[in-house]
Structures are given as C-alpha cells and as structure tokens.
Tab-separated table of C-alpha atoms in Angstrom:
chain	number	residue	atom	x	y	z
A	1	UNK	CA	7.233	20.251	-15.385
A	2	UNK	CA	9.135	22.349	-17.783
A	3	UNK	CA	12.624	20.180	-17.722
A	4	UNK	CA	14.639	17.786	-20.113
A	5	UNK	CA	15.016	14.257	-19.566
A	6	UNK	CA	18.188	12.062	-19.949
A	7	UNK	CA	15.898	9.637	-21.113
A	8	UNK	CA	12.371	8.810	-21.541
A	9	UNK	CA	10.822	5.021	-21.543
A	10	UNK	CA	7.517	3.641	-22.034
A	11	UNK	CA	5.485	1.087	-20.197
A	12	UNK	CA	1.927	-0.226	-19.696
A	13	UNK	CA	2.406	0.298	-16.159
A	14	UNK	CA	4.441	2.061	-13.810
A	15	UNK	CA	5.034	0.828	-9.979
A	16	UNK	CA	6.055	3.745	-7.369
A	17	UNK	CA	7.540	2.076	-4.301
A	18	UNK	CA	8.331	-1.440	-3.604
A	19	UNK	CA	7.384	-1.951	-0.248
A	20	UNK	CA	4.734	-4.799	0.966
A	21	UNK	CA	2.050	-3.181	-1.731
A	22	UNK	CA	4.344	-2.550	-4.617
A	23	UNK	CA	6.206	-5.689	-4.352
A	24	UNK	CA	3.020	-7.315	-5.105
A	25	UNK	CA	1.553	-4.985	-7.772
A	26	UNK	CA	4.445	-5.216	-9.525
A	27	UNK	CA	4.889	-9.024	-9.354
A	28	UNK	CA	1.354	-9.257	-10.251
A	29	UNK	CA	1.545	-6.822	-13.618
A	30	UNK	CA	4.797	-8.833	-15.040
A	31	UNK	CA	3.026	-12.346	-14.594
A	32	UNK	CA	0.054	-11.094	-15.945
A	33	UNK	CA	1.980	-9.926	-19.161
A	34	UNK	CA	2.331	-6.385	-18.559
A	35	UNK	CA	5.492	-4.125	-19.501
A	36	UNK	CA	5.969	-2.956	-16.115
A	37	UNK	CA	8.601	-0.771	-14.345
A	38	UNK	CA	9.087	-0.325	-10.609
A	39	UNK	CA	10.567	2.664	-8.966
A	40	UNK	CA	11.841	2.562	-5.173
A	41	UNK	CA	13.480	5.531	-3.683
A	42	UNK	CA	15.802	2.911	-1.234
A	43	UNK	CA	18.231	0.577	-3.272
A	44	UNK	CA	16.354	-2.408	-2.194
A	45	UNK	CA	12.879	-3.539	-1.958
A	46	UNK	CA	10.735	-4.274	0.768
A	47	UNK	CA	10.235	-0.978	2.684
A	48	UNK	CA	9.526	-1.032	6.362
A	49	UNK	CA	10.198	-4.972	6.172
A	50	UNK	CA	13.594	-4.797	5.122
A	51	UNK	CA	14.817	-1.322	5.128
A	52	UNK	CA	13.442	0.226	8.399
A	53	UNK	CA	13.893	-2.353	10.589
A	54	UNK	CA	10.040	-3.990	11.089
A	55	UNK	CA	10.830	-7.712	10.241
A	56	UNK	CA	7.211	-9.015	11.143
A	57	UNK	CA	4.508	-9.906	8.118
A	58	UNK	CA	1.095	-9.344	10.103
A	59	UNK	CA	-1.725	-10.927	9.698
A	60	UNK	CA	-2.374	-13.617	6.915
A	61	UNK	CA	-5.172	-15.345	8.715
A	62	UNK	CA	-8.587	-14.866	10.671
A	63	UNK	CA	-8.198	-16.901	13.716
A	64	UNK	CA	-11.946	-16.307	14.728
A	65	UNK	CA	-13.194	-17.827	10.908
A	66	UNK	CA	-15.040	-20.692	10.903
A	67	UNK	CA	-12.932	-23.468	8.958
A	68	UNK	CA	-9.893	-22.441	7.252
A	69	UNK	CA	-8.360	-19.663	8.700
A	70	UNK	CA	-6.058	-18.323	6.045
A	71	UNK	CA	-7.637	-15.163	4.460
A	72	UNK	CA	-4.648	-13.552	2.793
A	73	UNK	CA	-3.147	-15.737	0.204
A	74	UNK	CA	-1.985	-15.178	-3.591
A	75	UNK	CA	1.582	-13.533	-4.074
A	76	UNK	CA	2.342	-12.477	-0.153
A	77	UNK	CA	1.761	-16.063	0.926
A	78	UNK	CA	3.915	-17.447	-2.136
A	79	UNK	CA	6.680	-15.389	-0.612
A	80	UNK	CA	6.689	-16.007	2.531
A	81	UNK	CA	6.787	-19.746	1.879
A	82	UNK	CA	9.390	-19.587	-0.581
A	83	UNK	CA	11.172	-17.437	1.774
A	84	UNK	CA	10.656	-20.192	4.841
A	85	UNK	CA	12.186	-22.878	2.527
A	86	UNK	CA	15.243	-20.783	1.924
A	87	UNK	CA	15.447	-20.632	5.892
A	88	UNK	CA	14.665	-16.898	5.977
A	89	UNK	CA	11.121	-16.895	7.664
A	90	UNK	CA	9.130	-18.467	10.525
A	91	UNK	CA	5.684	-19.232	9.751
A	92	UNK	CA	3.611	-19.298	12.779
A	93	UNK	CA	0.823	-21.916	13.509
A	94	UNK	CA	-2.179	-20.114	11.760
A	95	UNK	CA	-4.727	-22.567	13.228
A	96	UNK	CA	-3.226	-22.104	16.813
A	97	UNK	CA	-5.712	-21.110	19.634
A	98	UNK	CA	-5.418	-17.343	19.403
A	99	UNK	CA	-4.179	-15.358	22.736
A	100	UNK	CA	-3.186	-11.825	20.768
A	101	UNK	CA	-2.945	-10.879	17.011
A	102	UNK	CA	0.855	-10.337	17.110
A	103	UNK	CA	1.282	-14.440	17.884
A	104	UNK	CA	0.536	-15.155	13.927
A	105	UNK	CA	3.088	-12.599	12.460
A	106	UNK	CA	5.780	-14.142	10.123
A	107	UNK	CA	9.315	-13.403	11.084
A	108	UNK	CA	11.537	-12.833	8.208
A	109	UNK	CA	15.356	-12.050	7.682
A	110	UNK	CA	15.429	-8.896	6.083
A	111	UNK	CA	18.517	-9.667	3.910
A	112	UNK	CA	17.134	-12.699	2.557
A	113	UNK	CA	13.674	-10.903	2.226
A	114	UNK	CA	14.824	-8.378	-0.107
A	115	UNK	CA	17.094	-11.023	-1.931
A	116	UNK	CA	13.895	-13.426	-2.348
A	117	UNK	CA	11.886	-10.252	-3.560
A	118	UNK	CA	14.540	-9.161	-6.139
A	119	UNK	CA	14.219	-13.166	-7.729
A	120	UNK	CA	10.352	-12.662	-7.973
A	121	UNK	CA	10.305	-9.502	-9.595
A	122	UNK	CA	13.068	-10.379	-11.897
A	123	UNK	CA	11.352	-13.518	-12.817
A	124	UNK	CA	8.048	-11.724	-13.527
A	125	UNK	CA	9.857	-9.753	-16.038
A	126	UNK	CA	9.638	-6.288	-14.054
A	127	UNK	CA	12.399	-3.318	-14.841
A	128	UNK	CA	13.719	-2.367	-11.547
A	129	UNK	CA	14.892	1.317	-11.038
A	130	UNK	CA	16.399	1.419	-7.299
A	131	UNK	CA	17.552	4.465	-5.888
A	132	UNK	CA	15.765	6.523	-8.323
A	133	UNK	CA	11.874	7.518	-6.721
A	134	UNK	CA	9.580	9.230	-8.252
A	135	UNK	CA	9.785	13.326	-7.580
A	136	UNK	CA	6.795	14.440	-9.906
A	137	UNK	CA	4.221	13.280	-12.318
A	138	UNK	CA	3.250	14.854	-15.765
A	139	UNK	CA	-0.438	15.373	-16.152
A	140	UNK	CA	-2.935	16.530	-18.787
A	141	UNK	CA	-6.378	17.358	-18.152
A	142	UNK	CA	-8.897	14.687	-19.888
A	143	UNK	CA	-12.693	16.060	-20.673
A	144	UNK	CA	-14.805	14.013	-18.450
A	145	UNK	CA	-18.112	15.660	-18.892
A	146	UNK	CA	-20.129	12.722	-18.561
A	147	UNK	CA	-18.734	12.262	-14.845
A	148	UNK	CA	-17.666	8.633	-15.532
A	149	UNK	CA	-15.258	7.659	-12.882
A	150	UNK	CA	-15.921	10.461	-10.345
A	151	UNK	CA	-18.753	8.870	-8.754
A	152	UNK	CA	-18.517	10.364	-4.981
A	153	UNK	CA	-17.745	8.044	-2.202
A	154	UNK	CA	-17.371	8.897	1.602
A	155	UNK	CA	-18.894	11.532	3.468
A	156	UNK	CA	-19.274	15.258	2.724
A	157	UNK	CA	-15.868	16.344	4.545
A	158	UNK	CA	-13.876	13.996	2.376
A	159	UNK	CA	-15.813	15.069	-1.133
A	160	UNK	CA	-15.200	18.750	-0.013
A	161	UNK	CA	-11.763	18.148	-0.205
A	162	UNK	CA	-11.413	15.966	-3.320
A	163	UNK	CA	-10.202	19.005	-5.501
A	164	UNK	CA	-12.224	17.864	-8.224
A	165	UNK	CA	-15.415	19.399	-9.473
A	166	UNK	CA	-16.662	16.226	-11.023
A	167	UNK	CA	-16.745	17.470	-14.676
A	168	UNK	CA	-13.248	17.027	-15.497
A	169	UNK	CA	-10.473	14.723	-14.608
A	170	UNK	CA	-6.660	14.413	-15.116
A	171	UNK	CA	-4.396	11.786	-16.504
A	172	UNK	CA	-1.019	11.034	-15.673
A	173	UNK	CA	1.329	10.742	-18.760
A	174	UNK	CA	4.606	10.077	-16.797
A	175	UNK	CA	6.575	9.725	-13.732
A	176	UNK	CA	9.483	11.755	-13.508
A	177	UNK	CA	12.667	9.946	-11.488
A	178	UNK	CA	15.794	11.256	-10.203
A	179	UNK	CA	18.786	9.086	-11.676
A	180	UNK	CA	22.377	9.356	-11.118
A	181	UNK	CA	22.316	10.545	-15.111
A	182	UNK	CA	19.648	13.108	-14.000
A	183	UNK	CA	16.068	13.203	-14.277
A	184	UNK	CA	14.102	10.609	-16.453
A	185	UNK	CA	10.780	10.201	-17.352
A	186	UNK	CA	9.022	7.067	-17.420
A	187	UNK	CA	5.463	6.951	-19.518
A	188	UNK	CA	2.799	4.683	-18.938
A	189	UNK	CA	-0.543	3.840	-19.825
A	190	UNK	CA	-1.546	3.214	-15.930
A	191	UNK	CA	0.232	3.870	-12.618
A	192	UNK	CA	-0.241	2.329	-9.125
A	193	UNK	CA	0.766	4.521	-6.301
A	194	UNK	CA	2.497	2.252	-3.527
A	195	UNK	CA	4.618	4.692	-2.065
A	196	UNK	CA	2.434	4.612	1.275
A	197	UNK	CA	2.593	8.326	1.757
A	198	UNK	CA	0.381	8.923	-1.468
A	199	UNK	CA	3.161	10.907	-3.095
A	200	UNK	CA	2.037	10.462	-6.791
A	201	UNK	CA	-1.428	11.357	-5.526
A	202	UNK	CA	0.035	14.514	-4.197
A	203	UNK	CA	2.337	15.645	-7.478
A	204	UNK	CA	-0.605	15.022	-9.387
A	205	UNK	CA	-3.007	17.299	-7.327
A	206	UNK	CA	-5.470	14.687	-6.507
A	207	UNK	CA	-7.359	15.121	-3.206
A	208	UNK	CA	-6.069	13.671	0.133
A	209	UNK	CA	-6.675	13.790	3.869
A	210	UNK	CA	-3.453	13.529	6.293
A	211	UNK	CA	-4.250	12.085	9.481
A	212	UNK	CA	-6.637	13.678	12.128
A	213	UNK	CA	-6.711	17.218	10.673
A	214	UNK	CA	-2.593	16.962	10.288
A	215	UNK	CA	-1.795	15.146	13.554
A	216	UNK	CA	-0.553	11.814	12.365
A	217	UNK	CA	0.471	8.983	14.255
A	218	UNK	CA	4.124	8.301	15.735
A	219	UNK	CA	6.517	6.298	13.870
A	220	UNK	CA	9.368	4.338	15.031
A	221	UNK	CA	12.622	4.135	14.664
A	222	UNK	CA	14.785	0.835	14.572
A	223	UNK	CA	18.289	0.848	15.478
A	224	UNK	CA	21.265	-0.247	17.820
A	225	UNK	CA	19.130	-2.722	19.405
A	226	UNK	CA	16.365	-0.128	20.410
A	227	UNK	CA	13.196	0.862	18.888
A	228	UNK	CA	11.619	4.151	19.673
A	229	UNK	CA	8.542	5.856	18.637
A	230	UNK	CA	8.301	9.679	17.866
A	231	UNK	CA	6.680	12.024	15.543
A	232	UNK	CA	7.158	11.398	11.846
A	233	UNK	CA	5.659	13.970	9.449
A	234	UNK	CA	6.325	11.761	6.441
A	235	UNK	CA	4.179	14.127	4.002
A	236	UNK	CA	6.021	17.055	5.190
A	237	UNK	CA	9.851	17.192	4.198
A	238	UNK	CA	10.849	20.323	6.333
A	239	UNK	CA	9.141	18.918	9.312
A	240	UNK	CA	10.378	15.344	8.795
A	241	UNK	CA	13.949	16.478	8.809
A	242	UNK	CA	13.427	17.535	12.314
A	243	UNK	CA	11.824	14.529	12.997
A	244	UNK	CA	14.541	12.562	11.495
A	245	UNK	CA	17.315	14.588	13.543
A	246	UNK	CA	15.392	13.931	16.560
A	247	UNK	CA	15.165	10.453	16.283
A	248	UNK	CA	19.120	9.986	15.923
A	249	UNK	CA	19.150	12.117	19.056
A	250	UNK	CA	16.668	10.002	21.170
A	251	UNK	CA	18.432	6.637	20.215
A	252	UNK	CA	21.875	8.368	21.445
A	253	UNK	CA	20.440	9.197	24.688
A	254	UNK	CA	18.623	5.732	24.914
A	255	UNK	CA	22.051	4.151	24.491
A	256	UNK	CA	21.705	2.332	21.560
A	257	UNK	CA	24.999	0.161	20.789
A	258	UNK	CA	27.207	0.163	17.783
A	259	UNK	CA	24.565	-1.860	15.469
A	260	UNK	CA	23.280	-0.466	12.584
A	261	UNK	CA	20.510	1.978	12.352
A	262	UNK	CA	17.856	2.358	9.967
A	263	UNK	CA	17.885	5.084	7.217
A	264	UNK	CA	14.597	6.638	8.471
A	265	UNK	CA	11.818	6.813	10.617
A	266	UNK	CA	9.218	3.817	9.665
A	267	UNK	CA	5.854	5.831	9.444
A	268	UNK	CA	2.322	4.729	10.251
A	269	UNK	CA	0.302	7.252	8.726
A	270	UNK	CA	0.468	10.022	6.383
A	271	UNK	CA	-1.600	10.821	3.165
A	272	UNK	CA	-5.216	8.949	2.505
A	273	UNK	CA	-6.452	9.547	-0.755
A	274	UNK	CA	-9.733	10.721	-1.447
A	275	UNK	CA	-11.250	7.712	-3.334
A	276	UNK	CA	-14.367	7.117	-5.213
A	277	UNK	CA	-15.348	5.015	-2.075
A	278	UNK	CA	-14.102	5.804	1.446
A	279	UNK	CA	-14.142	3.047	3.787
A	280	UNK	CA	-15.115	3.290	7.139
A	281	UNK	CA	-14.553	1.495	10.730
A	282	UNK	CA	-18.168	0.717	11.162
A	283	UNK	CA	-18.127	-1.483	7.992
A	284	UNK	CA	-14.599	-2.662	8.677
A	285	UNK	CA	-15.272	-4.179	12.123
A	286	UNK	CA	-18.368	-5.772	11.259
A	287	UNK	CA	-16.671	-7.176	8.449
A	288	UNK	CA	-19.068	-5.996	5.552
A	289	UNK	CA	-18.641	-7.558	1.981
A	290	UNK	CA	-19.631	-5.235	-1.071
A	291	UNK	CA	-20.048	-5.733	-4.569
A	292	UNK	CA	-16.554	-4.241	-5.259
A	293	UNK	CA	-14.664	-6.039	-2.183
A	294	UNK	CA	-11.554	-7.697	-4.145
A	295	UNK	CA	-9.379	-8.640	-1.136
A	296	UNK	CA	-9.249	-9.627	2.551
A	297	UNK	CA	-7.745	-7.840	5.414
A	298	UNK	CA	-7.574	-8.531	9.352
A	299	UNK	CA	-5.750	-6.520	12.176
A	300	UNK	CA	-7.264	-4.317	14.839
A	301	UNK	CA	-7.805	-0.758	14.978
A	302	UNK	CA	-4.379	0.858	16.492
A	303	UNK	CA	-4.245	4.459	16.719
A	304	UNK	CA	-0.869	5.140	18.437
A	305	UNK	CA	-0.485	8.474	19.931
A	306	UNK	CA	2.530	10.370	21.399
A	307	UNK	CA	2.704	10.533	25.446
A	308	UNK	CA	-0.755	8.800	25.250
A	309	UNK	CA	-2.029	5.426	25.405
A	310	UNK	CA	-2.784	4.039	21.724
A	311	UNK	CA	-6.690	3.955	20.859
A	312	UNK	CA	-7.475	0.114	20.219
A	313	UNK	CA	-10.451	-1.709	18.820
A	314	UNK	CA	-9.520	-5.380	18.845
A	315	UNK	CA	-11.085	-7.635	16.031
A	316	UNK	CA	-12.211	-10.664	17.113
A	317	UNK	CA	-15.086	-11.823	14.844
A	318	UNK	CA	-15.436	-14.791	12.423
A	319	UNK	CA	-16.406	-11.943	9.763
A	320	UNK	CA	-13.371	-11.051	7.833
A	321	UNK	CA	-12.977	-7.413	6.622
A	322	UNK	CA	-12.462	-6.536	2.953
A	323	UNK	CA	-10.843	-3.890	0.772
A	324	UNK	CA	-12.807	-2.497	-1.722
A	325	UNK	CA	-11.896	-1.734	-5.344
A	326	UNK	CA	-13.542	1.891	-5.209
A	327	UNK	CA	-11.433	2.762	-2.412
A	328	UNK	CA	-8.347	2.378	-4.518
A	329	UNK	CA	-9.465	4.682	-7.378
A	330	UNK	CA	-8.809	8.344	-6.501
A	331	UNK	CA	-11.368	10.890	-7.431
A	332	UNK	CA	-10.285	12.662	-10.614
A	333	UNK	CA	-7.944	10.294	-11.771
A	334	UNK	CA	-8.161	8.854	-15.104
A	335	UNK	CA	-5.458	6.062	-14.985
A	336	UNK	CA	-3.959	6.046	-11.175
A	337	UNK	CA	-4.807	3.451	-8.669
A	338	UNK	CA	-3.366	3.219	-5.009
A	339	UNK	CA	-2.640	0.270	-3.068
A	340	UNK	CA	-1.343	-0.352	0.363
A	341	UNK	CA	-2.025	2.179	3.734
A	342	UNK	CA	-2.767	5.522	1.434
A	343	UNK	CA	-6.248	3.685	0.343
A	344	UNK	CA	-9.325	5.458	0.960
A	345	UNK	CA	-10.591	5.439	4.195
A	346	UNK	CA	-11.330	6.845	7.577
A	347	UNK	CA	-8.446	7.126	9.764
A	348	UNK	CA	-9.642	4.112	12.243
A	349	UNK	CA	-9.885	1.902	8.853
A	350	UNK	CA	-6.311	3.281	7.851
A	351	UNK	CA	-4.614	2.331	11.047
A	352	UNK	CA	-5.984	-1.314	10.651
A	353	UNK	CA	-5.491	-1.916	7.002
A	354	UNK	CA	-1.702	-0.401	7.002
A	355	UNK	CA	0.102	-3.827	8.116
A	356	UNK	CA	2.235	-5.807	5.739
A	357	UNK	CA	0.070	-8.584	4.859
A	358	UNK	CA	-3.038	-6.368	3.813
A	359	UNK	CA	-0.587	-3.985	1.775
A	360	UNK	CA	0.359	-7.279	-0.054
A	361	UNK	CA	-3.346	-8.335	-0.923
A	362	UNK	CA	-4.054	-4.729	-2.019
A	363	UNK	CA	-1.074	-4.542	-4.286
A	364	UNK	CA	-2.039	-8.033	-5.600
A	365	UNK	CA	-5.442	-6.350	-6.453
A	366	UNK	CA	-4.319	-3.401	-8.094
A	367	UNK	CA	-2.434	-5.181	-10.420
A	368	UNK	CA	-5.039	-7.266	-11.286
A	369	UNK	CA	-7.389	-3.936	-12.007
A	370	UNK	CA	-4.787	-2.484	-14.272
A	371	UNK	CA	-4.574	-5.694	-16.084
A	372	UNK	CA	-8.642	-6.062	-16.515
A	373	UNK	CA	-8.646	-2.370	-17.735
A	374	UNK	CA	-6.057	-2.958	-20.188
A	375	UNK	CA	-7.658	-6.349	-21.643
A	376	UNK	CA	-11.285	-5.099	-21.464
A	377	UNK	CA	-10.043	-1.541	-23.022
A	378	UNK	CA	-11.657	0.526	-19.989
A	379	UNK	CA	-10.194	3.598	-18.226
A	380	UNK	CA	-8.643	2.436	-15.046
A	381	UNK	CA	-10.948	4.765	-13.546
A	382	UNK	CA	-13.902	2.466	-14.169
A	383	UNK	CA	-12.786	-0.799	-12.980
A	384	UNK	CA	-14.713	-0.625	-9.849
A	385	UNK	CA	-18.207	-1.495	-12.294
A	386	UNK	CA	-19.674	-4.924	-11.673
A	387	UNK	CA	-18.537	-6.368	-15.000
A	388	UNK	CA	-14.915	-5.352	-14.245
A	389	UNK	CA	-14.678	-6.304	-10.691
A	390	UNK	CA	-16.036	-9.851	-11.530
A	391	UNK	CA	-12.821	-9.721	-13.967
A	392	UNK	CA	-10.444	-8.718	-11.375
A	393	UNK	CA	-11.719	-11.309	-9.120
A	394	UNK	CA	-11.533	-13.714	-11.730
A	395	UNK	CA	-8.024	-12.866	-12.184
A	396	UNK	CA	-6.863	-12.883	-8.452
A	397	UNK	CA	-8.780	-16.146	-8.072
A	398	UNK	CA	-6.319	-17.516	-11.134
A	399	UNK	CA	-3.371	-16.123	-9.334
A	400	UNK	CA	-3.872	-17.906	-6.050
A	401	UNK	CA	-5.419	-15.024	-4.162
A	402	UNK	CA	-8.676	-15.305	-1.801
A	403	UNK	CA	-11.347	-13.034	-2.746
A	404	UNK	CA	-14.525	-11.984	-0.892
A	405	UNK	CA	-17.679	-13.283	-1.963
C-alpha cells in the first residue's frame, strides 16, 4: 500500500473483527497484559449475535459426555453468566436429557450483550476501533530457508492452493483501517484474523479455500419479524451487493413488519484459511484428540443449501471434537493466527465449528498462542510445537478454559 496515514499506532497485537471469536481473543490478550487493539467494521461488538440478529449462542456442552457435560468454559462462559446476572441471558439446563442440539442454546438480549462485551473489553484494557474495519495489510517478505512454520497440512489439493513455496514466508507489519479522519495504520508484533471471512488472509495473499469450489452456504437475513435464507457471497463484494439487494426485496415480499432490519446478511460460510493443519470431518465426528488440540467444540455437521435439504450429520458421541492449534496457523504467515469460522478445515468440519461458543473457545486459544509466542520469544507460526502447545494449554487452564488432554 503506497498511501499516507493520518496516524500510525503500535501494539503488541491487533485483533481484526469483534464477533464471538474476536471478543474472546481481545479480552484474553488484554488480560494477559498485551497491548491490544481491536478493530470492527460495525459500530458495536458481537457480530452475528448482536448486529445481525441471531441471538442464540450454541453449544457450550456435550450432552452425551460422561460426568461433567460442560466442555466450553473460559471467557465465553464467564460472559454468558455475567449477562444472565444482568437479566440479559437465559441459560438452559446443560445437564437436561438430550432432545435436540438447539435446546442448549443460550438466548441473549443483543443490546445488553453488546454493552457487557464493551465493559469486558474495556476492563481488559483493549483499545477499541468501532466503525473502522481493516481494509488492507502491509506485508514484508521474510527469509525462511529452513522452512520453519511452513509444515504442510491437509491434502494435496489444499497444499497446492496455499500460494507458498515453503521456502519463504510473509510477515504482516500493519493493518490499514478506514477512519473518519482518513486511513490509519495499526502496527503490531502479531495479528489475529477474527473477521469470519478471512479478510486478513486475503489481504496478505495467504492461501484460502472458498466453500465447495466457490459454492457457499446461504446466509440469513433477520428483519421485520422474519428470517429468510438466501445467497451470501461474503468474500465477493460485487456479488454480495446483489445479494443484499435481493435480501431486502425478499423481506418486503414476505410481508416483514416495521421493526428494524439487520444491516447485513449473516453469513454461514466464506473463506477457510489454508493452515499448517487442515482438520477433517472424520476426525471431528470421532472426537479425535491431537497433541496440538487446544479447545473443545460441539455442534453437528450442518451444510445449508439453497432450494435443497441441508446436509446434516448429527453428533451424538461422548467423545468431544477438538480444535487444533495447527489449524489456526496459516501456511506462509509469520505472525498471523486465525480464529472463528475461517480456521483451516474441510467444508463439513467448517459447517460444525462456525457456531458462536466454538468461536469463543477458538478466540481465547488464539490469544493464549499470541501471548505464548511473545513470552517464549518464538515466532507465532512456531507455536504448534510441543513445548509451546503445552504453554498455551497451561495459560488456557489458568484462565478458566477447558482444554483437551
């Protein structure tokens, strides 16, 4: 980017996107003493939960687990309990007999949820940039002749699309944001992509996959007492413009009342980063645990399709699926980690891990990984090594999160 900036500010870490993943990532970083900036394109935190109209947080528990069924705790679970004390959340019985997955969803008041998120972010000392989304990144090439941090994961198709030869990597020096004063630059040692759409991945030229050869799940538009599913090409601005126009037309045709409409379609799927590890649905459904598993997740495979029945594979096992740290580290990126639904996986796994509670757990793990890299003096891309994973898990446990053993 060859532009001048109204100001340049320096941080230990910049979190891009303040949905469920970004909120927990930023709070974690701030609580660990990192100088953290969080940028968000909307004017409030919460993403799909608060801005886009889906106020159910699924799913903190594995109802089929032996013993304690709560598998996702930490910052996300603290948030919903604090919100419930304010009268802003209804937490169901997590030990109730299973009838269907969505019975365990925590329903929140979006206004109170956004307010509490702000309080927790400010308490953690996070610098907030609302209405100032990331629009580009400044990168430099980093010599990596030893191939450190570029271990190939996933299948040949994924690796061939990584856009990296394995001999060089790139470092992000800063994120450009759009402010009311003009362009500004936030520089940092490390960056966390919590945009959901993998925007920093795309801006930095790192590898990603999109849906099923570009075919993505429909999104949902919430407004006027109606919820309508329709096309949502969240990573293609030209197509997304047409999708948004169609969304309002469909709401009007459906007889939506005069209540407020969400400002955008809530996407289910867009980019998936090509990471050191690409998680797959077989491991997910079997509840596989790996040395670099740092968080739990529990939701079923749920691929929505326009005009056709959804592809569903229910998860009814005492073995709880896990999120791998290697699936959060993009191939070829020195100092970037992804959290939320754009982590490295196949499409079926992506359809399961996109829910809010899972994103919260992934975001908190990302914050722990950034802190570990700084504390141990290693590059972020190296944190999936055994010693660093052990440290990430220790930090997560200390912060109240449950980690796979």
